[in-house]
mmCIF file of C-alpha atoms in Angstrom:
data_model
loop_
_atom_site.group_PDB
_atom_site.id
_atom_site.type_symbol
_atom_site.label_atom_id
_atom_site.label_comp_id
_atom_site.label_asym_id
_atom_site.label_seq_id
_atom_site.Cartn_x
_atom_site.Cartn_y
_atom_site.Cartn_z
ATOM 1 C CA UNK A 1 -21.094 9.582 -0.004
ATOM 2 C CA UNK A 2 -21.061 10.698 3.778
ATOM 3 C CA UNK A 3 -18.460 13.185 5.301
ATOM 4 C CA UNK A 4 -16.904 12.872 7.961
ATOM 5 C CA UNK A 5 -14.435 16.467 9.654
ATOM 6 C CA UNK A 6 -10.582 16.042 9.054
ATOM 7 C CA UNK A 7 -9.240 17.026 12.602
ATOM 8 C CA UNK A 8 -6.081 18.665 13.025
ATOM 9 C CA UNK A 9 -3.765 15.651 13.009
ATOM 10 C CA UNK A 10 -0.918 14.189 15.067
ATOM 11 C CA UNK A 11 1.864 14.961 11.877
ATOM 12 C CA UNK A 12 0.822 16.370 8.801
ATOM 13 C CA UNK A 13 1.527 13.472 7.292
ATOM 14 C CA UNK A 14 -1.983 11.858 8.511
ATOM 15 C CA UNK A 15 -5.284 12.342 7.655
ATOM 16 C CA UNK A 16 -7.851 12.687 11.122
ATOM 17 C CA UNK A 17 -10.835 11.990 12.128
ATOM 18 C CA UNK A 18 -12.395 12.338 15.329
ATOM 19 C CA UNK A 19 -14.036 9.299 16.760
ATOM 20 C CA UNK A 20 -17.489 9.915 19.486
ATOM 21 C CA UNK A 21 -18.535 6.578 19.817
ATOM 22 C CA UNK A 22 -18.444 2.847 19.315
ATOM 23 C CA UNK A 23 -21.391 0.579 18.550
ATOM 24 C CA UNK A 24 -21.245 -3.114 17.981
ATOM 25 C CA UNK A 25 -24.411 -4.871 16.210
ATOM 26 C CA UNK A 26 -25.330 -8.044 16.570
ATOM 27 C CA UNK A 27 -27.065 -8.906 13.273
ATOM 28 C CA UNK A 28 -28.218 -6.379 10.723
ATOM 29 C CA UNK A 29 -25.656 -7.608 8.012
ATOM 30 C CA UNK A 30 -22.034 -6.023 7.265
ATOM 31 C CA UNK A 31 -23.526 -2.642 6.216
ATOM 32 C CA UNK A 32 -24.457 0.671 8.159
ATOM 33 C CA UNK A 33 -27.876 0.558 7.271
ATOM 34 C CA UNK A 34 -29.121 -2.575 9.082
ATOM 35 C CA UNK A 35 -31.186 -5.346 7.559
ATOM 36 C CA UNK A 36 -33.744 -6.841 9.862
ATOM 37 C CA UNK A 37 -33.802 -7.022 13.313
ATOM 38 C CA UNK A 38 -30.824 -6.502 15.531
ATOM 39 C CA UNK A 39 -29.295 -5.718 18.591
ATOM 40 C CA UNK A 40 -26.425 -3.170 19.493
ATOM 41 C CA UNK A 41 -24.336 -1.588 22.404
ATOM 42 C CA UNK A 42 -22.485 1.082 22.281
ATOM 43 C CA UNK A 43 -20.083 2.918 24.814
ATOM 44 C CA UNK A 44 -18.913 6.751 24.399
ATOM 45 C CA UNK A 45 -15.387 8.193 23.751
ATOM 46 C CA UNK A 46 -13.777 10.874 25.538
ATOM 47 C CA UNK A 47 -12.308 14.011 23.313
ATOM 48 C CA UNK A 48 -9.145 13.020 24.779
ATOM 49 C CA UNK A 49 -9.074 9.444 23.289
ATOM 50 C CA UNK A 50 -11.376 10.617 19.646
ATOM 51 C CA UNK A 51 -8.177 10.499 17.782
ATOM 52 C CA UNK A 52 -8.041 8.389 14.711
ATOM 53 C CA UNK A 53 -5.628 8.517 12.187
ATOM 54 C CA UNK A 54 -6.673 6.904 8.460
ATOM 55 C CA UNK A 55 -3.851 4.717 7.678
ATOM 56 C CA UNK A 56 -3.957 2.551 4.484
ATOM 57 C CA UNK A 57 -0.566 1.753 5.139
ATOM 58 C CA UNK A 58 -0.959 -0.467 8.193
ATOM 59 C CA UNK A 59 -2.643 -4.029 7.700
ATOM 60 C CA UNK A 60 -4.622 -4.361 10.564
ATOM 61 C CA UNK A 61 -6.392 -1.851 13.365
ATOM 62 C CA UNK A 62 -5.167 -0.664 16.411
ATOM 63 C CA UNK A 63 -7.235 0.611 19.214
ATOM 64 C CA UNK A 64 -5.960 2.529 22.658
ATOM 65 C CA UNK A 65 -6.008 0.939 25.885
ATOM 66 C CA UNK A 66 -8.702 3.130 27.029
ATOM 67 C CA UNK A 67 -10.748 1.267 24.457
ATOM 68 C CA UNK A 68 -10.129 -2.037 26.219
ATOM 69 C CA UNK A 69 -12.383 -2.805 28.854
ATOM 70 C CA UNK A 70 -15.651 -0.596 27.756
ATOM 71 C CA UNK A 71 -15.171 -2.382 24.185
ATOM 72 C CA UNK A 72 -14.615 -5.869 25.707
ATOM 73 C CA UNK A 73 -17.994 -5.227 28.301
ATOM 74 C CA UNK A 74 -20.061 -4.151 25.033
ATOM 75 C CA UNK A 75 -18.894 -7.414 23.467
ATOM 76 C CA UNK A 76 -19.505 -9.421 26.855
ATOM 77 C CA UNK A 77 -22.919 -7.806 27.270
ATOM 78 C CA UNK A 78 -24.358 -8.709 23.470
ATOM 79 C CA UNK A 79 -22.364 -11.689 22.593
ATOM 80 C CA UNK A 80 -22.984 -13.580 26.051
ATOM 81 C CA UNK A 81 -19.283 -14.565 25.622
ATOM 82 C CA UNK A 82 -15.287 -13.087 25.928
ATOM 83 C CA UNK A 83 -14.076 -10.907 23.049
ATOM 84 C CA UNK A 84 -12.426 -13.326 20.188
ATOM 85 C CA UNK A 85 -9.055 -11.343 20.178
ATOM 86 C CA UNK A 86 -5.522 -10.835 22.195
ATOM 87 C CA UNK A 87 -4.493 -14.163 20.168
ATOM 88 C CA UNK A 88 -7.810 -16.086 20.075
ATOM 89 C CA UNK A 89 -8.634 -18.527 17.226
ATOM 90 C CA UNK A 90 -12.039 -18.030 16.208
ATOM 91 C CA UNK A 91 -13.729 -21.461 14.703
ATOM 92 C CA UNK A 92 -17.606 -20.084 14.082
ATOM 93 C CA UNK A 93 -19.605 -18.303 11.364
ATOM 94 C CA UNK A 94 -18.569 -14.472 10.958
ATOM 95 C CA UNK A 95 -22.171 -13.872 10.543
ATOM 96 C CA UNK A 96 -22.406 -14.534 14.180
ATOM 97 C CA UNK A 97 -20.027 -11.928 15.319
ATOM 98 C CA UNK A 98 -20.631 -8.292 15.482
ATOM 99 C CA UNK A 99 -20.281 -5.372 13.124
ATOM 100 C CA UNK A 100 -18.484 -2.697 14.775
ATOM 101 C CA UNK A 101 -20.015 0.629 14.017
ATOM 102 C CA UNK A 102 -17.474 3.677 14.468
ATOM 103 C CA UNK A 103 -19.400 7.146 14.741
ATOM 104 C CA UNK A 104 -17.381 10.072 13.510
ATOM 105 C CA UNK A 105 -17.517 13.507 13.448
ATOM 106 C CA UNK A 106 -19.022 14.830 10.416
ATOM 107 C CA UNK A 107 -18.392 17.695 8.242
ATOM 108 C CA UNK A 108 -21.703 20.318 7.795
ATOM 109 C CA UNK A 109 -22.646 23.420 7.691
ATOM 110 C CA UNK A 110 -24.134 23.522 10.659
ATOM 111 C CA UNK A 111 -22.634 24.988 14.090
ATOM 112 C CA UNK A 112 -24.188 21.727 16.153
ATOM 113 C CA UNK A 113 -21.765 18.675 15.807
ATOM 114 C CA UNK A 114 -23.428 15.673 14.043
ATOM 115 C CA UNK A 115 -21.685 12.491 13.346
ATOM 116 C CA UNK A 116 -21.585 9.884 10.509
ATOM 117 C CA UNK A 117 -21.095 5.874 11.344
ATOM 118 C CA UNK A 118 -18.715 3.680 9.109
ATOM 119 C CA UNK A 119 -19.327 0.050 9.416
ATOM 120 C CA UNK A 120 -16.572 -2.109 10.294
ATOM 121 C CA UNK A 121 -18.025 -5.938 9.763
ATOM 122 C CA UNK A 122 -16.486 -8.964 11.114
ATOM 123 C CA UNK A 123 -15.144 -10.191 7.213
ATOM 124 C CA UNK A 124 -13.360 -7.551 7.524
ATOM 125 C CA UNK A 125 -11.309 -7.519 10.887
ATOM 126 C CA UNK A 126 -11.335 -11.603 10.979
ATOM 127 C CA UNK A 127 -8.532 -12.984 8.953
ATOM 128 C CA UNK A 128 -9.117 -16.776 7.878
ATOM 129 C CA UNK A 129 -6.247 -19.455 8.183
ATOM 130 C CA UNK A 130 -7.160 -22.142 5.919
ATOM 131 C CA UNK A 131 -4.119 -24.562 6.904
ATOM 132 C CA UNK A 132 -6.166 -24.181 10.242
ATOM 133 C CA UNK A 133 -9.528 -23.536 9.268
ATOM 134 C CA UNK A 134 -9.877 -21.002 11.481
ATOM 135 C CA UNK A 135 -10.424 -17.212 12.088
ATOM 136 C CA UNK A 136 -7.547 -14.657 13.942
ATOM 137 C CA UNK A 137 -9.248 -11.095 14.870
ATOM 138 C CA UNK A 138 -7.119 -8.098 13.554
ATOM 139 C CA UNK A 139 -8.443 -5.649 16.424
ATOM 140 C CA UNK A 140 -5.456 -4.811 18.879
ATOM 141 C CA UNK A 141 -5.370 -2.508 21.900
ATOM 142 C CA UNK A 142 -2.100 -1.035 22.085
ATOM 143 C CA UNK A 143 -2.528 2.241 19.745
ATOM 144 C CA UNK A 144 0.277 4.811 20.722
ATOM 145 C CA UNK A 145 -1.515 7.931 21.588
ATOM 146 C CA UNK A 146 -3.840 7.361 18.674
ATOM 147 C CA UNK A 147 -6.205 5.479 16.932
ATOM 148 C CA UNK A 148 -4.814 3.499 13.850
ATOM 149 C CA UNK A 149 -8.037 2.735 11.328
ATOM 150 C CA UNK A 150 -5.452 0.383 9.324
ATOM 151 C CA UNK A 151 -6.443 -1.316 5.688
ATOM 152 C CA UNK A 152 -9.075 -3.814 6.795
ATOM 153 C CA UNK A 153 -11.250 -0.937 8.591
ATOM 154 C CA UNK A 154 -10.773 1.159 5.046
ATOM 155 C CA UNK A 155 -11.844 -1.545 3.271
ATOM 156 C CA UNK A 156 -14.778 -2.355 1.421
ATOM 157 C CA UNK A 157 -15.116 1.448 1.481
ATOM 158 C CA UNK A 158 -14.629 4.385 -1.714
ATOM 159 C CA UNK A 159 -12.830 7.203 0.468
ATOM 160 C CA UNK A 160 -12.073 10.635 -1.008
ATOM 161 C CA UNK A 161 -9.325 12.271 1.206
ATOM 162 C CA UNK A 162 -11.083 16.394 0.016
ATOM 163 C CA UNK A 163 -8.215 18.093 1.876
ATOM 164 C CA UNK A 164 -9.147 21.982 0.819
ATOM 165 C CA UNK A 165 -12.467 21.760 2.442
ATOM 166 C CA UNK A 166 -10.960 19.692 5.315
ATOM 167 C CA UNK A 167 -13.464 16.868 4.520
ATOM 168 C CA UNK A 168 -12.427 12.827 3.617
ATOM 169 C CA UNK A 169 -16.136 10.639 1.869
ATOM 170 C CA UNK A 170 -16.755 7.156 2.651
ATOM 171 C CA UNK A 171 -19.083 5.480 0.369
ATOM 172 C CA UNK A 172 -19.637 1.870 0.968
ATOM 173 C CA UNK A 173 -18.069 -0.156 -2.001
ATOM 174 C CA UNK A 174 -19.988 -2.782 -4.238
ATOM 175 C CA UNK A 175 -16.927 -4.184 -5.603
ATOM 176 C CA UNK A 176 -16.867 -7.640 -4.195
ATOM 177 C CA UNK A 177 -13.818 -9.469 -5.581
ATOM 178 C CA UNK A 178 -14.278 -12.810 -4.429
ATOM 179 C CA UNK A 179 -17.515 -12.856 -6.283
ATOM 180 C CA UNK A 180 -15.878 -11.802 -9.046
ATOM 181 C CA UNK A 181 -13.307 -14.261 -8.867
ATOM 182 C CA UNK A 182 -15.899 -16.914 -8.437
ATOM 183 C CA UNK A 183 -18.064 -15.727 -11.413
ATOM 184 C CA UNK A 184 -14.641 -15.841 -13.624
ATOM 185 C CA UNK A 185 -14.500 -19.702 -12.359
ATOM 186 C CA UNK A 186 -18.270 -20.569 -13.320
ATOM 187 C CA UNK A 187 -17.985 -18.736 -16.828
ATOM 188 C CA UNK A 188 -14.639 -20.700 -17.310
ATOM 189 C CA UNK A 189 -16.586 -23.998 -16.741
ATOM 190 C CA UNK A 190 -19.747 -22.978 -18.616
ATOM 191 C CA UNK A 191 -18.041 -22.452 -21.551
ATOM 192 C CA UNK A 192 -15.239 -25.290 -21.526
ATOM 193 C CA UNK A 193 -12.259 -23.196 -20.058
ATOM 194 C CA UNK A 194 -12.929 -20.385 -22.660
ATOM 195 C CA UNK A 195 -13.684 -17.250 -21.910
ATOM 196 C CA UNK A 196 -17.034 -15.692 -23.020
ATOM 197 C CA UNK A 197 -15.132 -13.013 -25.287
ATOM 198 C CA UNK A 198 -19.011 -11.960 -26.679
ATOM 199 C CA UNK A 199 -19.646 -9.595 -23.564
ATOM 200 C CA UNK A 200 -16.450 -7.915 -23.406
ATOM 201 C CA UNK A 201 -14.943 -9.769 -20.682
ATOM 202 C CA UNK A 202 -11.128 -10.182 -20.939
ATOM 203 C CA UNK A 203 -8.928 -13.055 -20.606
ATOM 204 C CA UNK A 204 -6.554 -13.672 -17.597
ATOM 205 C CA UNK A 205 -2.749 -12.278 -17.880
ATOM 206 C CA UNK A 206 -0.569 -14.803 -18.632
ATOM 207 C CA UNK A 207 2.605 -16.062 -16.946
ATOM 208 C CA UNK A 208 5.190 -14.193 -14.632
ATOM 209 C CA UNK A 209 6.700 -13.768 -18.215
ATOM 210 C CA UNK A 210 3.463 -11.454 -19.097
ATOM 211 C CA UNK A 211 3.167 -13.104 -22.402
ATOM 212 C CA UNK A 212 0.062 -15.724 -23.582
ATOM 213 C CA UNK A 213 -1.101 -18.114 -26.339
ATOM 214 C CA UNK A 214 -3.753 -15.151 -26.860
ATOM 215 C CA UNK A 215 -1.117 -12.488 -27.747
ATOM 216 C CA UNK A 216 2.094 -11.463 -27.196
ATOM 217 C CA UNK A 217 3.318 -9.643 -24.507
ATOM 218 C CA UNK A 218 -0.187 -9.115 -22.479
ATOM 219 C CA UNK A 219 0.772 -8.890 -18.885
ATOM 220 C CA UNK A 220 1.054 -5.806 -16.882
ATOM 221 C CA UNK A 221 4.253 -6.212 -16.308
ATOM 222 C CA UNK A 222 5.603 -7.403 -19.450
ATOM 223 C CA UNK A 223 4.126 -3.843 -21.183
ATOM 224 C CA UNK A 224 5.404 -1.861 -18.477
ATOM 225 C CA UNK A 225 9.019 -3.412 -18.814
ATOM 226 C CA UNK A 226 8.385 -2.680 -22.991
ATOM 227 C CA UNK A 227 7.444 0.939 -22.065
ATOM 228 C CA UNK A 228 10.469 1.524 -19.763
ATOM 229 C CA UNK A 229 13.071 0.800 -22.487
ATOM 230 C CA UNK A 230 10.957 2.508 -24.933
ATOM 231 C CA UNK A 231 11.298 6.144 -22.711
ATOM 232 C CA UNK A 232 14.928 5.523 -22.324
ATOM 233 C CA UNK A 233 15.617 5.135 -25.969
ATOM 234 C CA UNK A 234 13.564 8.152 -26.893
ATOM 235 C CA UNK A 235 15.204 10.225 -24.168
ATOM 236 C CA UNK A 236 18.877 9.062 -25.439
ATOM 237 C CA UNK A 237 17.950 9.714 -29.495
ATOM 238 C CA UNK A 238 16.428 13.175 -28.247
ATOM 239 C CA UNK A 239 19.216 14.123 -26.266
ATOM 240 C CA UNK A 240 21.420 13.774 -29.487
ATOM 241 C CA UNK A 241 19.326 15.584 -31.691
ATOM 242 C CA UNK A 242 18.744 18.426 -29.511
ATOM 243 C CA UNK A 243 22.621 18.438 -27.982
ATOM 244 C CA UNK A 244 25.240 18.635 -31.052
ATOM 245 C CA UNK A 245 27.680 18.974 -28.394
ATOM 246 C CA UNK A 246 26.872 15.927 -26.441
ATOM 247 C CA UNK A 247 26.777 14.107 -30.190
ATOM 248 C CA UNK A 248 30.059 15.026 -30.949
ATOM 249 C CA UNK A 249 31.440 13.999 -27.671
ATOM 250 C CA UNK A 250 29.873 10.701 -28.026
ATOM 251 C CA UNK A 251 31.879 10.321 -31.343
ATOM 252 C CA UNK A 252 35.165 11.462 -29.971
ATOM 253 C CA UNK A 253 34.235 9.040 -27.272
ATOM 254 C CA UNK A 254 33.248 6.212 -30.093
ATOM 255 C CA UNK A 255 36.043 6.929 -32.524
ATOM 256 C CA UNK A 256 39.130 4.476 -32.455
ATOM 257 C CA UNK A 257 42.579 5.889 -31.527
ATOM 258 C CA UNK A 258 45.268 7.387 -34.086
ATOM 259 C CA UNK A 259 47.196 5.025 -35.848
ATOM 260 C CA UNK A 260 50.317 5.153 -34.341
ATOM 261 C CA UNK A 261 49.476 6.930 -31.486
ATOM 262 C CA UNK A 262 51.001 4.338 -29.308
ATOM 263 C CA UNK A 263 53.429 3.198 -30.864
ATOM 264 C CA UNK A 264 57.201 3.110 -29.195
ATOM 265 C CA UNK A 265 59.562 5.628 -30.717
ATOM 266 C CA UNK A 266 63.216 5.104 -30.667
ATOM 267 C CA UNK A 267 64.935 7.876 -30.472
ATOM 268 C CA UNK A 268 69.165 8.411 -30.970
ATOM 269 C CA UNK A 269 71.208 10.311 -28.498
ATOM 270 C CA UNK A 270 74.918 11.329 -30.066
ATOM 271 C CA UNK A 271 78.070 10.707 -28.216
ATOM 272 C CA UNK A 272 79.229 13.629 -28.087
ATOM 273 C CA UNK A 273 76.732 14.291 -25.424
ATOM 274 C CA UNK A 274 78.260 12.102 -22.851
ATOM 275 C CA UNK A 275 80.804 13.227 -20.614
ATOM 276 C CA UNK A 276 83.668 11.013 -20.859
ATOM 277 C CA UNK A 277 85.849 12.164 -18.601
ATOM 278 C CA UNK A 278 87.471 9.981 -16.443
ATOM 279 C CA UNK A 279 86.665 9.629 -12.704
ATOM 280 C CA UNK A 280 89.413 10.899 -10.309
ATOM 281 C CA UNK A 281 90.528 9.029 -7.491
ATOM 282 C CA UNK A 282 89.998 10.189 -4.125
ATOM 283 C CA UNK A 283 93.147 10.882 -1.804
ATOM 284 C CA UNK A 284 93.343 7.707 0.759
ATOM 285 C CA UNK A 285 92.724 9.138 4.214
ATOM 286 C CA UNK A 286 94.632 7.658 7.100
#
């Protein structure tokens, strides 16, 4: 795992980096360490425009303006053709387009600045259509005062955000789930929609329900629905046991009313308490 130098960030909610320079490789595979021959060009960033903010949280990238035109030349200049974004559909191989190679400042010991590249390959910031069969590039140029290194540039990457020592590791990842997904598949078919239980692999969650033919109740969210009402009915029992007072005023809460209680009562008032006097009449006024 390489470090790269958390910079003092735009809100302390972000975690910085500072960028020095932008390479794009033509061939050399997906990976920072080329394989074979390639070609590359690269153009420098100003301190002023370095800025790049790790965000996980936002889908795609988003590069400043200043970026534009020396990133766009670059492309020109090893591609021998216009940049495949600002709304482009994309109908080639995405081994034929360049990895992007971000160089970043890295954390040493040392008082002379050294940087650290992360590789940013073309599977990565090319989204695939299939009702089109095509490819939309998820590079924009319209970063506000920053650089945004969104999901896809995170990607295919094991980062360790080390704030105490001011430090965030990138490690490329080996976990390639597509693979996976098609290795699942093959296994499925090798062994007549079974699954090959001998080396430990586990069958697929059921249903939106979470439950299976294989067991009850196996899906994530089933158990975490079961585990849910399980805490609340532990806190509620435990609450009574611990609170005699809250018991009892559950009970008094529970308890039916007083027989009686609200029921009419007729009650007798004597005669003798009404005045029966007469009414006078009043004098007629002319």
């Amino acid at each position: 795992m390489q470090f790269a130098e958390l910079a003092d960030s735009v809100s302390a909610d972000f975690f910085q980096v500072r960028i020095r320079s932008v390479t794009l490789r033509k061939n050399g595979g997906e990976r920072v360490t080329p394989v074979g021959a390639y070609e590359s060009s690269t153009f420098q960033i100003s301190a002023s425009a370095g800025a790049g903010v790790l965000d996980s949280g936002t889908t795609d990238t988003y590069l400043l303006r200043a970026y534009e035109r020396p990133f766009q030349d670059a492309w020109q200049k090893l591609m021998g053709t216009n940049f495949v974004g600002s709304g482009k559909r994309y109908v080639g191989q995405l081994s034929d387009l360049p990895t992007i190679l971000f160089s970043v400042v890295a954390k040493t010991d040392d008082a002379q600045e050294s940087t650290i590249q992360i590789a940013f390959p073309p599977s990565h910031y090319m989204e695939y259509d299939p009702k089109r069969n095509d490819y939309t590039c998820r590079i924009y140029f319209d970063g506000s005062g920053f650089v945004d290194l969104g999901a896809n540039f995170l990607m295919g990457h094991d980062v360790m955000f080390d704030v105490e020592n001011d430090r965030v590791g990138f490690a490329e990842s080996e976990c390639d789930y597509s693979a996976l997904v098609a290795e699942d598949k093959k296994e499925q078919g090798t062994n007549g929609g079974k699954w090959n239980q001998g080396e430990g692999r586990q069958p697929p969650r059921g249903g939106s329900s979470g439950s299976s033919k294989l067991g009850f109740c196996t899906g994530i969210g089933c158990r975490f629905g079961i585990f849910v009402v399980a805490v609340s009915i532990g806190c509620a029992a435990a609450a009574l046991v611990l609170k005699p007072e809250l018991r009892e005023r559950l009970q008094e809460m529970m308890a039916p009313p007083e027989r009686g209680l609200y029921q009419r009562t007729a009650v007798e008032i004597p005669m003798s308490n009404i005045d029966s006097t007469p009414e006078q009449e009043l004098p007629e006024v002319s």
